[in-house]
Amino acid sequence: MPNPLKPEKSVVTTCAYCGVGCGFKAETRAGKIVRMTPWKEGKANHGHSCIKGRFAYDYYIAPDRVRTPLIRASIDDPWKPASWQEAFDYAASAFRRIQAKYGVKSVGAVSSSRCTNEEIFLVQKFARAVLGNNNIDNCARICHSPTQFGLTNTIGAGAASQHFDSILQADVIMVVGANPTEGHPVFGSLMKRRIRQGAKLIVIDPRKTETVESAHCKADVHLAIRPGTNVAILDSIAHVVVREKLYNEEFVRARCEVKEFENWKALVGSNKYAPEIIGPIAGVDSEDIRKAARIYASGPNSAIYYGLGVTEHSQGSTGVMCLGNLGLSCGMLGREGVGVNPLRGQGNVQGGSCLGSWPHVFSGYRFVTDYATRSSFEAEWGVTLDAEPGLRLPNMLDAAVAGSFKGMYIMGEDPVQSDPNQHHVITAMKNMECVVLHDLFLNETSKYAHIFFPGSSSLEKDGTFTNAERRVSRVRKVIEPLAGLQDWEITVKLMNAMGYNVAYNNPGEVLDEIARLSPNYRGISFALIDRVGSAQWPCNEDAPEGTEVLHIGKFPRANGLGAFMLTEYVPTAERTNDKYPLLLTTGRILSQYNVGTQTRRTPNSMWHPEDVLEINEQDAMARGLKSGDWVKLSSRFGQTELRAKISERVNPGVVYTTFHHAKSKANAVTSDLSDWATNCPEYKVTAVDVVRTNGRAAASVQEAERPRIEELEPVECA
Amino acid sequence: MWSELRGLKDEIDFGTPPRDGSPVTLDIDDVTVTVSAGSSVMLAAAKAGRAIPKLCASDMLEPFGSCRVCLVEIEGRGGFPASCTTPVVEGMKVKTQTETLQRLRKGVLELYLSDFPESEMVEGWSELHETLKAEGVASHPYGKGGANHFDAPVDASNPYFLFDPAKCIVCSRCVRACAEVQGTFAITIAGRSFESKVVASQDQPFFESECVSCGACVQACPSHALVEKSLFEGEYKHAEPAEA
């Protein structure tokens, strides 16, 4: 065998997969990417990588990548290739026509955490300054919106309190509703490193995940709760902290609102949250609840890491508040080795969250109703802005079903596959007169779109990502965009086509605009990142190179004090009964990423060719199932067919699947319940039943139902 | 503990991880250098601009001391200690480039070369190739008929990287990367002495083993025995996507 060919060029950039945001060197030879190697100076990954970022990059040259804009008058027509200008003009005239007919607020936009900070900022600018309303949302809605709400109300900032490396100072690591070794593998490796050094591990998760037990890493306590009992179990842990006086009174008196602390103590300290009461409800041993509370409270440094298993519930925001309360009560905030940290799923969910891609706030979570903030944006953008908060994504879809919402610009999202209650989403899509989809590939949503903008992958554009530890890193263009334009250029040109004149020479100028308008980003620029590698916000005069640990000395609230929120447990309305006796919960697997748009187009699918339904042996036996059998999974909302896998990872009464493959239609089954505060869908709890079938009805067509571009009939452009 | 990760420099391999500790000053080839206590002589030498040749060492991994290429002489000590496993001591005086050392290193490298396929020497650019070049070792005196591993089958089961035992020098960097960096412990060394070989799980193909394909072993390999398939033209291209 010959020696490998040496790459000719190397560009340092940031991985676009999960929220770890690893630094990579993209190496090219003859203009083609031949290797991605982890960047040793990347402060999030220190030269480590996972199967996705390291190897699964070939999706960018997948044969079905769309390389030209597509348009059509009706979703029943075939796609028609168009020039960029035709596509922009078509979209602009459609949006303007809809607004003239149905009102300014009949259209909106959705951005994605796959997008760069600059693109996310431009899409919300498009909604606010060009469409003239606040109908702008992003996919953090369906994952970490409760984080923003829950943490802001307790510790004052809806973001991770620590940097990743802080875990190396932790004595106790509590993982709640997350599976870092699969979902955030490089952080998972760092966590395991610390566990091997002797840190204790508490895991709260319905499933016996890879994090619970792997080589040289075993949880000291695993609370395998029934899905939907997060708040009960966290209140019960708090109960033990209160009753056994394990809290840090000195910290609470110095740093928190004491009256609220007393109120909280009275609530969680009441008998109804005693482990002996909650244990049977949550399906865990009451003594384990006590053990977890004692380990966490005794630290000395205890750090909480949590994921979508906390947020994607009808009490998602309450669950996040429980974690904030717990951190405050035990004084586990404001130094190295402690903290409350969301593990964000997508590369730029934090960016999506903090750059104003929300219907009610501008960047930095400042309300659109606030005159001073709005004025600063009006001065920069030269237009009058709407003071009324806009529609959230689920509300846009509801309004579309109702007939008052008619057009949408969707950048980098596939709501038909990823949002709950698929039938409802499809009805909404069909009701709209103009859906503009901006993506790399035709997807489930494109079936209902009128205009398709072929986007650029993160290897083809410049910008920045903000990872789960608030770290802003550079995305650098490695190769020229396949469809000719970088994503930020597409949004700018759409703005121009709609009559809003704005021009940027490069996305660094968009970042400068973000810095001018967003206090936390004030000091961040391409120049700074080029100099120091990456920087964590807040980055400003006081912290010119960024801030690693938040909440030292005070919390970013008006009075600087941490607040305790009352977290009464209210069981979800989604219940099991005779017809739907099992609880379905969902999760991720290492080799696939989210709805699989990228990873399914790479050999990563060799590891995970299909989603399977994990079921306990006891439940399988009762249904006459063996591993590999096709089963029908049905809920009150819909049904799908999957292959079963008998697994000890799930307890009796619980089934589990992943949602990486469109053909699995996992979200046809999930409920349309959502978080009381933020509308984040309750993906993690659905009452279901499982019965054996003869095989998936549509198994033979599978992916074939999605036409490849070269199979589309060429149509003359008008 | 932090500096082990945070002191890493992309263009420099200090050979062993940076340490947190009080300052220690020593002389490397008459260059005075100050490093943290707990650091290796190898790291101090790299900092002093007197980088010592090495094969089994990397600053992302704990020192191991198996390749015997990084030998040095230390004033007042007997023998030729491996600089990667020797901690710095205040006032230490280290020589990295004596004639004896060069002779010893050449001898060790010739032994490696004697079990490395000759055809693979052309246009190679791995750390092993670069080290041989830097130390002026282009041939060995052991003839061609000796025992070797040239015929060991290539494991190409993983779609992204392959393992060619013929090019493996059994330095254990992959084993240590899998354990220390990734934390999966999927790779080990099976057998003893000349029969020692890198195996995944219970001597299974990589794809069928516990390997999670993170790439840490490929990154760590100094001889391109573990190497990305994407770097080859022709035969070793990326496998076709499973659903294509």
JSON list of N, CA, C and O in Angstrom, two decimals, chain A residues 1-5 25 34-35 40-41 46 48-49 51 54 58 163 165 168-169 189 196 336 548 604, chain B residues 1-2 5-6 9-12 59-60 120 122 125 160 179-180 182 213-214 219 228 230-232 238:
[
{"chain": "A", "resi": 1, "resn": "MET", "atom": "N", "xyz": [0.84, -1.21, 0.00]},
{"chain": "A", "resi": 1, "resn": "MET", "atom": "CA", "xyz": [0.00, 0.00, 0.00]},
{"chain": "A", "resi": 1, "resn": "MET", "atom": "C", "xyz": [0.88, 1.25, 0.00]},
{"chain": "A", "resi": 1, "resn": "MET", "atom": "O", "xyz": [1.85, 1.32, 0.71]},
{"chain": "A", "resi": 2, "resn": "PRO", "atom": "N", "xyz": [0.54, 2.22, -0.80]},
{"chain": "A", "resi": 2, "resn": "PRO", "atom": "CA", "xyz": [1.37, 3.43, -0.86]},
{"chain": "A", "resi": 2, "resn": "PRO", "atom": "C", "xyz": [1.17, 4.27, 0.39]},
{"chain": "A", "resi": 2, "resn": "PRO", "atom": "O", "xyz": [0.23, 4.05, 1.15]},
{"chain": "A", "resi": 3, "resn": "ASN", "atom": "N", "xyz": [2.05, 5.22, 0.58]},
{"chain": "A", "resi": 3, "resn": "ASN", "atom": "CA", "xyz": [1.86, 6.14, 1.68]},
{"chain": "A", "resi": 3, "resn": "ASN", "atom": "C", "xyz": [0.71, 7.08, 1.38]},
{"chain": "A", "resi": 3, "resn": "ASN", "atom": "O", "xyz": [0.39, 7.35, 0.22]},
{"chain": "A", "resi": 4, "resn": "PRO", "atom": "N", "xyz": [0.09, 7.61, 2.42]},
{"chain": "A", "resi": 4, "resn": "PRO", "atom": "CA", "xyz": [-1.01, 8.57, 2.20]},
{"chain": "A", "resi": 4, "resn": "PRO", "atom": "C", "xyz": [-0.50, 9.84, 1.55]},
{"chain": "A", "resi": 4, "resn": "PRO", "atom": "O", "xyz": [0.67, 10.19, 1.69]},
{"chain": "A", "resi": 5, "resn": "LEU", "atom": "N", "xyz": [-1.38, 10.50, 0.84]},
{"chain": "A", "resi": 5, "resn": "LEU", "atom": "CA", "xyz": [-1.02, 11.77, 0.20]},
{"chain": "A", "resi": 5, "resn": "LEU", "atom": "C", "xyz": [-1.10, 12.88, 1.24]},
{"chain": "A", "resi": 5, "resn": "LEU", "atom": "O", "xyz": [-2.04, 12.94, 2.03]},
{"chain": "A", "resi": 25, "resn": "LYS", "atom": "N", "xyz": [-8.87, 21.41, 12.19]},
{"chain": "A", "resi": 25, "resn": "LYS", "atom": "CA", "xyz": [-8.13, 21.88, 11.03]},
{"chain": "A", "resi": 25, "resn": "LYS", "atom": "C", "xyz": [-8.70, 21.13, 9.83]},
{"chain": "A", "resi": 25, "resn": "LYS", "atom": "O", "xyz": [-8.63, 19.90, 9.77]},
{"chain": "A", "resi": 34, "resn": "VAL", "atom": "N", "xyz": [-9.73, 16.60, 2.43]},
{"chain": "A", "resi": 34, "resn": "VAL", "atom": "CA", "xyz": [-9.27, 15.21, 2.55]},
{"chain": "A", "resi": 34, "resn": "VAL", "atom": "C", "xyz": [-9.19, 14.76, 3.99]},
{"chain": "A", "resi": 34, "resn": "VAL", "atom": "O", "xyz": [-9.04, 13.57, 4.27]},
{"chain": "A", "resi": 35, "resn": "ARG", "atom": "N", "xyz": [-9.28, 15.70, 4.93]},
{"chain": "A", "resi": 35, "resn": "ARG", "atom": "CA", "xyz": [-9.16, 15.26, 6.31]},
{"chain": "A", "resi": 35, "resn": "ARG", "atom": "C", "xyz": [-9.58, 16.40, 7.23]},
{"chain": "A", "resi": 35, "resn": "ARG", "atom": "O", "xyz": [-9.33, 17.57, 6.95]},
{"chain": "A", "resi": 40, "resn": "LYS", "atom": "N", "xyz": [-5.36, 21.21, 18.37]},
{"chain": "A", "resi": 40, "resn": "LYS", "atom": "CA", "xyz": [-4.89, 21.07, 19.76]},
{"chain": "A", "resi": 40, "resn": "LYS", "atom": "C", "xyz": [-5.14, 22.32, 20.59]},
{"chain": "A", "resi": 40, "resn": "LYS", "atom": "O", "xyz": [-5.28, 22.25, 21.80]},
{"chain": "A", "resi": 41, "resn": "GLU", "atom": "N", "xyz": [-5.15, 23.47, 19.94]},
{"chain": "A", "resi": 41, "resn": "GLU", "atom": "CA", "xyz": [-5.35, 24.70, 20.70]},
{"chain": "A", "resi": 41, "resn": "GLU", "atom": "C", "xyz": [-6.83, 25.06, 20.87]},
{"chain": "A", "resi": 41, "resn": "GLU", "atom": "O", "xyz": [-7.15, 26.08, 21.48]},
{"chain": "A", "resi": 46, "resn": "HIS", "atom": "N", "xyz": [-9.29, 20.62, 22.99]},
{"chain": "A", "resi": 46, "resn": "HIS", "atom": "CA", "xyz": [-7.89, 20.29, 23.28]},
{"chain": "A", "resi": 46, "resn": "HIS", "atom": "C", "xyz": [-7.37, 19.15, 22.42]},
{"chain": "A", "resi": 46, "resn": "HIS", "atom": "O", "xyz": [-6.77, 18.19, 22.92]},
{"chain": "A", "resi": 48, "resn": "HIS", "atom": "N", "xyz": [-9.01, 16.84, 20.82]},
{"chain": "A", "resi": 48, "resn": "HIS", "atom": "CA", "xyz": [-9.80, 15.61, 20.74]},
{"chain": "A", "resi": 48, "resn": "HIS", "atom": "C", "xyz": [-10.99, 15.81, 19.79]},
{"chain": "A", "resi": 48, "resn": "HIS", "atom": "O", "xyz": [-11.32, 16.94, 19.41]},
{"chain": "A", "resi": 49, "resn": "SER", "atom": "N", "xyz": [-11.63, 14.71, 19.42]},
{"chain": "A", "resi": 49, "resn": "SER", "atom": "CA", "xyz": [-12.70, 14.78, 18.42]},
{"chain": "A", "resi": 49, "resn": "SER", "atom": "C", "xyz": [-13.63, 13.59, 18.61]},
{"chain": "A", "resi": 49, "resn": "SER", "atom": "O", "xyz": [-13.35, 12.71, 19.40]},
{"chain": "A", "resi": 51, "resn": "ILE", "atom": "N", "xyz": [-16.56, 10.92, 16.24]},
{"chain": "A", "resi": 51, "resn": "ILE", "atom": "CA", "xyz": [-16.81, 10.34, 14.91]},
{"chain": "A", "resi": 51, "resn": "ILE", "atom": "C", "xyz": [-17.50, 11.32, 13.97]},
{"chain": "A", "resi": 51, "resn": "ILE", "atom": "O", "xyz": [-17.31, 11.27, 12.75]},
{"chain": "A", "resi": 54, "resn": "ARG", "atom": "N", "xyz": [-14.88, 14.54, 13.21]},
{"chain": "A", "resi": 54, "resn": "ARG", "atom": "CA", "xyz": [-13.61, 14.07, 12.67]},
{"chain": "A", "resi": 54, "resn": "ARG", "atom": "C", "xyz": [-13.79, 13.45, 11.29]},
{"chain": "A", "resi": 54, "resn": "ARG", "atom": "O", "xyz": [-12.95, 13.60, 10.41]},
{"chain": "A", "resi": 58, "resn": "ASP", "atom": "N", "xyz": [-18.33, 14.37, 4.66]},
{"chain": "A", "resi": 58, "resn": "ASP", "atom": "CA", "xyz": [-18.54, 14.20, 3.22]},
{"chain": "A", "resi": 58, "resn": "ASP", "atom": "C", "xyz": [-19.95, 14.55, 2.75]},
{"chain": "A", "resi": 58, "resn": "ASP", "atom": "O", "xyz": [-20.20, 14.58, 1.55]},
{"chain": "A", "resi": 163, "resn": "HIS", "atom": "N", "xyz": [-16.98, 27.06, 32.09]},
{"chain": "A", "resi": 163, "resn": "HIS", "atom": "CA", "xyz": [-16.34, 26.58, 30.87]},
{"chain": "A", "resi": 163, "resn": "HIS", "atom": "C", "xyz": [-16.17, 25.08, 31.03]},
{"chain": "A", "resi": 163, "resn": "HIS", "atom": "O", "xyz": [-16.20, 24.57, 32.15]},
{"chain": "A", "resi": 165, "resn": "ASP", "atom": "N", "xyz": [-13.64, 23.07, 30.87]},
{"chain": "A", "resi": 165, "resn": "ASP", "atom": "CA", "xyz": [-12.50, 22.60, 31.66]},
{"chain": "A", "resi": 165, "resn": "ASP", "atom": "C", "xyz": [-12.75, 22.67, 33.16]},
{"chain": "A", "resi": 165, "resn": "ASP", "atom": "O", "xyz": [-12.07, 22.00, 33.93]},
{"chain": "A", "resi": 168, "resn": "LEU", "atom": "N", "xyz": [-12.83, 19.65, 35.45]},
{"chain": "A", "resi": 168, "resn": "LEU", "atom": "CA", "xyz": [-11.63, 19.01, 35.99]},
{"chain": "A", "resi": 168, "resn": "LEU", "atom": "C", "xyz": [-11.36, 19.42, 37.44]},
{"chain": "A", "resi": 168, "resn": "LEU", "atom": "O", "xyz": [-10.47, 18.90, 38.09]},
{"chain": "A", "resi": 169, "resn": "GLN", "atom": "N", "xyz": [-12.13, 20.40, 37.96]},
{"chain": "A", "resi": 169, "resn": "GLN", "atom": "CA", "xyz": [-12.02, 20.79, 39.36]},
{"chain": "A", "resi": 169, "resn": "GLN", "atom": "C", "xyz": [-13.21, 20.26, 40.17]},
{"chain": "A", "resi": 169, "resn": "GLN", "atom": "O", "xyz": [-13.31, 20.54, 41.36]},
{"chain": "A", "resi": 189, "resn": "SER", "atom": "N", "xyz": [-15.79, 12.69, 27.10]},
{"chain": "A", "resi": 189, "resn": "SER", "atom": "CA", "xyz": [-14.45, 12.17, 27.37]},
{"chain": "A", "resi": 189, "resn": "SER", "atom": "C", "xyz": [-13.77, 12.95, 28.50]},
{"chain": "A", "resi": 189, "resn": "SER", "atom": "O", "xyz": [-13.07, 12.38, 29.34]},
{"chain": "A", "resi": 196, "resn": "ARG", "atom": "N", "xyz": [-12.43, 9.20, 36.24]},
{"chain": "A", "resi": 196, "resn": "ARG", "atom": "CA", "xyz": [-11.32, 8.28, 36.49]},
{"chain": "A", "resi": 196, "resn": "ARG", "atom": "C", "xyz": [-10.36, 8.83, 37.54]},
{"chain": "A", "resi": 196, "resn": "ARG", "atom": "O", "xyz": [-9.70, 8.09, 38.25]},
{"chain": "A", "resi": 336, "resn": "GLU", "atom": "N", "xyz": [-14.69, 27.84, 40.17]},
{"chain": "A", "resi": 336, "resn": "GLU", "atom": "CA", "xyz": [-14.34, 26.70, 39.34]},
{"chain": "A", "resi": 336, "resn": "GLU", "atom": "C", "xyz": [-14.90, 25.40, 39.93]},
{"chain": "A", "resi": 336, "resn": "GLU", "atom": "O", "xyz": [-14.99, 25.27, 41.15]},
{"chain": "A", "resi": 548, "resn": "GLU", "atom": "N", "xyz": [-14.64, 33.09, 31.70]},
{"chain": "A", "resi": 548, "resn": "GLU", "atom": "CA", "xyz": [-14.80, 31.63, 31.76]},
{"chain": "A", "resi": 548, "resn": "GLU", "atom": "C", "xyz": [-15.90, 31.22, 32.74]},
{"chain": "A", "resi": 548, "resn": "GLU", "atom": "O", "xyz": [-16.73, 30.38, 32.43]},
{"chain": "A", "resi": 604, "resn": "ASN", "atom": "N", "xyz": [-21.34, 7.07, 8.54]},
{"chain": "A", "resi": 604, "resn": "ASN", "atom": "CA", "xyz": [-21.77, 6.95, 9.94]},
{"chain": "A", "resi": 604, "resn": "ASN", "atom": "C", "xyz": [-23.00, 6.06, 10.06]},
{"chain": "A", "resi": 604, "resn": "ASN", "atom": "O", "xyz": [-23.24, 5.45, 11.10]},
{"chain": "B", "resi": 1, "resn": "MET", "atom": "N", "xyz": [-3.19, 20.41, 36.66]},
{"chain": "B", "resi": 1, "resn": "MET", "atom": "CA", "xyz": [-4.07, 19.53, 35.90]},
{"chain": "B", "resi": 1, "resn": "MET", "atom": "C", "xyz": [-4.57, 20.21, 34.63]},
{"chain": "B", "resi": 1, "resn": "MET", "atom": "O", "xyz": [-4.65, 19.63, 33.57]},
{"chain": "B", "resi": 2, "resn": "TRP", "atom": "N", "xyz": [-4.88, 21.52, 34.79]},
{"chain": "B", "resi": 2, "resn": "TRP", "atom": "CA", "xyz": [-5.40, 22.25, 33.64]},
{"chain": "B", "resi": 2, "resn": "TRP", "atom": "C", "xyz": [-4.41, 22.44, 32.54]},
{"chain": "B", "resi": 2, "resn": "TRP", "atom": "O", "xyz": [-4.73, 22.32, 31.37]},
{"chain": "B", "resi": 5, "resn": "LEU", "atom": "N", "xyz": [-4.03, 20.30, 29.55]},
{"chain": "B", "resi": 5, "resn": "LEU", "atom": "CA", "xyz": [-4.84, 20.48, 28.35]},
{"chain": "B", "resi": 5, "resn": "LEU", "atom": "C", "xyz": [-4.65, 21.86, 27.75]},
{"chain": "B", "resi": 5, "resn": "LEU", "atom": "O", "xyz": [-4.62, 22.04, 26.54]},
{"chain": "B", "resi": 6, "resn": "ARG", "atom": "N", "xyz": [-4.52, 22.85, 28.62]},
{"chain": "B", "resi": 6, "resn": "ARG", "atom": "CA", "xyz": [-4.59, 24.21, 28.13]},
{"chain": "B", "resi": 6, "resn": "ARG", "atom": "C", "xyz": [-3.24, 24.74, 27.63]},
{"chain": "B", "resi": 6, "resn": "ARG", "atom": "O", "xyz": [-3.19, 25.74, 26.95]},
{"chain": "B", "resi": 9, "resn": "LYS", "atom": "N", "xyz": [0.07, 23.37, 22.35]},
{"chain": "B", "resi": 9, "resn": "LYS", "atom": "CA", "xyz": [0.26, 24.25, 21.19]},
{"chain": "B", "resi": 9, "resn": "LYS", "atom": "C", "xyz": [0.17, 23.40, 19.94]},
{"chain": "B", "resi": 9, "resn": "LYS", "atom": "O", "xyz": [0.78, 22.34, 19.87]},
{"chain": "B", "resi": 10, "resn": "ASP", "atom": "N", "xyz": [-0.58, 23.91, 18.97]},
{"chain": "B", "resi": 10, "resn": "ASP", "atom": "CA", "xyz": [-0.81, 23.07, 17.81]},
{"chain": "B", "resi": 10, "resn": "ASP", "atom": "C", "xyz": [0.47, 22.75, 17.04]},
{"chain": "B", "resi": 10, "resn": "ASP", "atom": "O", "xyz": [0.66, 21.64, 16.58]},
{"chain": "B", "resi": 11, "resn": "GLU", "atom": "N", "xyz": [1.34, 23.74, 16.91]},
{"chain": "B", "resi": 11, "resn": "GLU", "atom": "CA", "xyz": [2.51, 23.52, 16.05]},
{"chain": "B", "resi": 11, "resn": "GLU", "atom": "C", "xyz": [3.68, 22.89, 16.82]},
{"chain": "B", "resi": 11, "resn": "GLU", "atom": "O", "xyz": [4.66, 22.49, 16.21]},
{"chain": "B", "resi": 12, "resn": "ILE", "atom": "N", "xyz": [3.56, 22.81, 18.17]},
{"chain": "B", "resi": 12, "resn": "ILE", "atom": "CA", "xyz": [4.64, 22.24, 18.96]},
{"chain": "B", "resi": 12, "resn": "ILE", "atom": "C", "xyz": [4.12, 20.99, 19.66]},
{"chain": "B", "resi": 12, "resn": "ILE", "atom": "O", "xyz": [3.02, 20.98, 20.19]},
{"chain": "B", "resi": 59, "resn": "ASP", "atom": "N", "xyz": [2.45, 15.18, 23.68]},
{"chain": "B", "resi": 59, "resn": "ASP", "atom": "CA", "xyz": [2.05, 15.99, 24.84]},
{"chain": "B", "resi": 59, "resn": "ASP", "atom": "C", "xyz": [0.57, 15.84, 25.18]},
{"chain": "B", "resi": 59, "resn": "ASP", "atom": "O", "xyz": [0.08, 16.42, 26.13]},
{"chain": "B", "resi": 60, "resn": "MET", "atom": "N", "xyz": [-0.17, 15.03, 24.40]},
{"chain": "B", "resi": 60, "resn": "MET", "atom": "CA", "xyz": [-1.55, 14.76, 24.77]},
{"chain": "B", "resi": 60, "resn": "MET", "atom": "C", "xyz": [-1.65, 13.50, 25.63]},
{"chain": "B", "resi": 60, "resn": "MET", "atom": "O", "xyz": [-2.74, 13.13, 26.08]},
{"chain": "B", "resi": 120, "resn": "GLU", "atom": "N", "xyz": [7.37, 1.42, 1.92]},
{"chain": "B", "resi": 120, "resn": "GLU", "atom": "CA", "xyz": [6.66, 2.50, 2.62]},
{"chain": "B", "resi": 120, "resn": "GLU", "atom": "C", "xyz": [7.58, 3.65, 2.98]},
{"chain": "B", "resi": 120, "resn": "GLU", "atom": "O", "xyz": [7.14, 4.62, 3.59]},
{"chain": "B", "resi": 122, "resn": "VAL", "atom": "N", "xyz": [9.23, 5.39, 0.83]},
{"chain": "B", "resi": 122, "resn": "VAL", "atom": "CA", "xyz": [9.18, 6.40, -0.24]},
{"chain": "B", "resi": 122, "resn": "VAL", "atom": "C", "xyz": [8.06, 7.39, 0.03]},
{"chain": "B", "resi": 122, "resn": "VAL", "atom": "O", "xyz": [6.92, 7.00, 0.25]},
{"chain": "B", "resi": 125, "resn": "TRP", "atom": "N", "xyz": [5.57, 10.68, 5.24]},
{"chain": "B", "resi": 125, "resn": "TRP", "atom": "CA", "xyz": [5.64, 11.96, 5.96]},
{"chain": "B", "resi": 125, "resn": "TRP", "atom": "C", "xyz": [5.12, 11.83, 7.39]},
{"chain": "B", "resi": 125, "resn": "TRP", "atom": "O", "xyz": [4.76, 12.81, 8.03]},
{"chain": "B", "resi": 160, "resn": "TYR", "atom": "N", "xyz": [-13.67, 4.81, 7.91]},
{"chain": "B", "resi": 160, "resn": "TYR", "atom": "CA", "xyz": [-12.90, 6.05, 7.89]},
{"chain": "B", "resi": 160, "resn": "TYR", "atom": "C", "xyz": [-11.40, 5.90, 8.04]},
{"chain": "B", "resi": 160, "resn": "TYR", "atom": "O", "xyz": [-10.65, 6.74, 7.60]},
{"chain": "B", "resi": 179, "resn": "ALA", "atom": "N", "xyz": [-7.49, 5.19, 25.85]},
{"chain": "B", "resi": 179, "resn": "ALA", "atom": "CA", "xyz": [-7.76, 5.17, 27.29]},
{"chain": "B", "resi": 179, "resn": "ALA", "atom": "C", "xyz": [-7.78, 6.57, 27.88]},
{"chain": "B", "resi": 179, "resn": "ALA", "atom": "O", "xyz": [-8.75, 6.99, 28.49]},
{"chain": "B", "resi": 180, "resn": "GLU", "atom": "N", "xyz": [-6.69, 7.31, 27.67]},
{"chain": "B", "resi": 180, "resn": "GLU", "atom": "CA", "xyz": [-6.54, 8.58, 28.38]},
{"chain": "B", "resi": 180, "resn": "GLU", "atom": "C", "xyz": [-7.35, 9.71, 27.77]},
{"chain": "B", "resi": 180, "resn": "GLU", "atom": "O", "xyz": [-7.92, 10.53, 28.47]},
{"chain": "B", "resi": 182, "resn": "GLN", "atom": "N", "xyz": [-9.82, 9.48, 25.00]},
{"chain": "B", "resi": 182, "resn": "GLN", "atom": "CA", "xyz": [-11.21, 9.16, 24.70]},
{"chain": "B", "resi": 182, "resn": "GLN", "atom": "C", "xyz": [-11.91, 8.48, 25.88]},
{"chain": "B", "resi": 182, "resn": "GLN", "atom": "O", "xyz": [-13.10, 8.69, 26.09]},
{"chain": "B", "resi": 213, "resn": "SER", "atom": "N", "xyz": [-14.80, 5.16, 17.09]},
{"chain": "B", "resi": 213, "resn": "SER", "atom": "CA", "xyz": [-14.36, 5.87, 15.89]},
{"chain": "B", "resi": 213, "resn": "SER", "atom": "C", "xyz": [-14.16, 7.37, 16.14]},
{"chain": "B", "resi": 213, "resn": "SER", "atom": "O", "xyz": [-14.48, 8.19, 15.31]},
{"chain": "B", "resi": 214, "resn": "CYS", "atom": "N", "xyz": [-13.59, 7.71, 17.29]},
{"chain": "B", "resi": 214, "resn": "CYS", "atom": "CA", "xyz": [-13.38, 9.13, 17.60]},
{"chain": "B", "resi": 214, "resn": "CYS", "atom": "C", "xyz": [-12.16, 9.67, 16.88]},
{"chain": "B", "resi": 214, "resn": "CYS", "atom": "O", "xyz": [-12.01, 10.88, 16.74]},
{"chain": "B", "resi": 219, "resn": "GLN", "atom": "N", "xyz": [-5.03, 10.00, 15.29]},
{"chain": "B", "resi": 219, "resn": "GLN", "atom": "CA", "xyz": [-4.33, 11.25, 15.55]},
{"chain": "B", "resi": 219, "resn": "GLN", "atom": "C", "xyz": [-3.00, 10.97, 16.25]},
{"chain": "B", "resi": 219, "resn": "GLN", "atom": "O", "xyz": [-2.00, 11.64, 15.99]},
{"chain": "B", "resi": 228, "resn": "GLU", "atom": "N", "xyz": [-6.14, 7.78, 8.08]},
{"chain": "B", "resi": 228, "resn": "GLU", "atom": "CA", "xyz": [-7.42, 8.08, 7.45]},
{"chain": "B", "resi": 228, "resn": "GLU", "atom": "C", "xyz": [-7.44, 7.54, 6.02]},
{"chain": "B", "resi": 228, "resn": "GLU", "atom": "O", "xyz": [-6.53, 7.79, 5.23]},
{"chain": "B", "resi": 230, "resn": "SER", "atom": "N", "xyz": [-9.26, 8.61, 3.77]},
{"chain": "B", "resi": 230, "resn": "SER", "atom": "CA", "xyz": [-9.51, 9.71, 2.84]},
{"chain": "B", "resi": 230, "resn": "SER", "atom": "C", "xyz": [-8.22, 10.29, 2.27]},
{"chain": "B", "resi": 230, "resn": "SER", "atom": "O", "xyz": [-8.24, 11.06, 1.31]},
{"chain": "B", "resi": 231, "resn": "LEU", "atom": "N", "xyz": [-7.07, 9.92, 2.86]},
{"chain": "B", "resi": 231, "resn": "LEU", "atom": "CA", "xyz": [-5.80, 10.46, 2.36]},
{"chain": "B", "resi": 231, "resn": "LEU", "atom": "C", "xyz": [-5.26, 9.65, 1.18]},
{"chain": "B", "resi": 231, "resn": "LEU", "atom": "O", "xyz": [-4.24, 10.01, 0.60]},
{"chain": "B", "resi": 232, "resn": "PHE", "atom": "N", "xyz": [-5.94, 8.55, 0.85]},
{"chain": "B", "resi": 232, "resn": "PHE", "atom": "CA", "xyz": [-5.46, 7.73, -0.25]},
{"chain": "B", "resi": 232, "resn": "PHE", "atom": "C", "xyz": [-6.31, 7.97, -1.49]},
{"chain": "B", "resi": 232, "resn": "PHE", "atom": "O", "xyz": [-7.51, 8.18, -1.39]},
{"chain": "B", "resi": 238, "resn": "HIS", "atom": "N", "xyz": [-13.15, 6.74, 0.76]},
{"chain": "B", "resi": 238, "resn": "HIS", "atom": "CA", "xyz": [-14.25, 6.57, 1.70]},
{"chain": "B", "resi": 238, "resn": "HIS", "atom": "C", "xyz": [-15.19, 5.52, 1.18]},
{"chain": "B", "resi": 238, "resn": "HIS", "atom": "O", "xyz": [-15.48, 5.46, 0.00]}
]
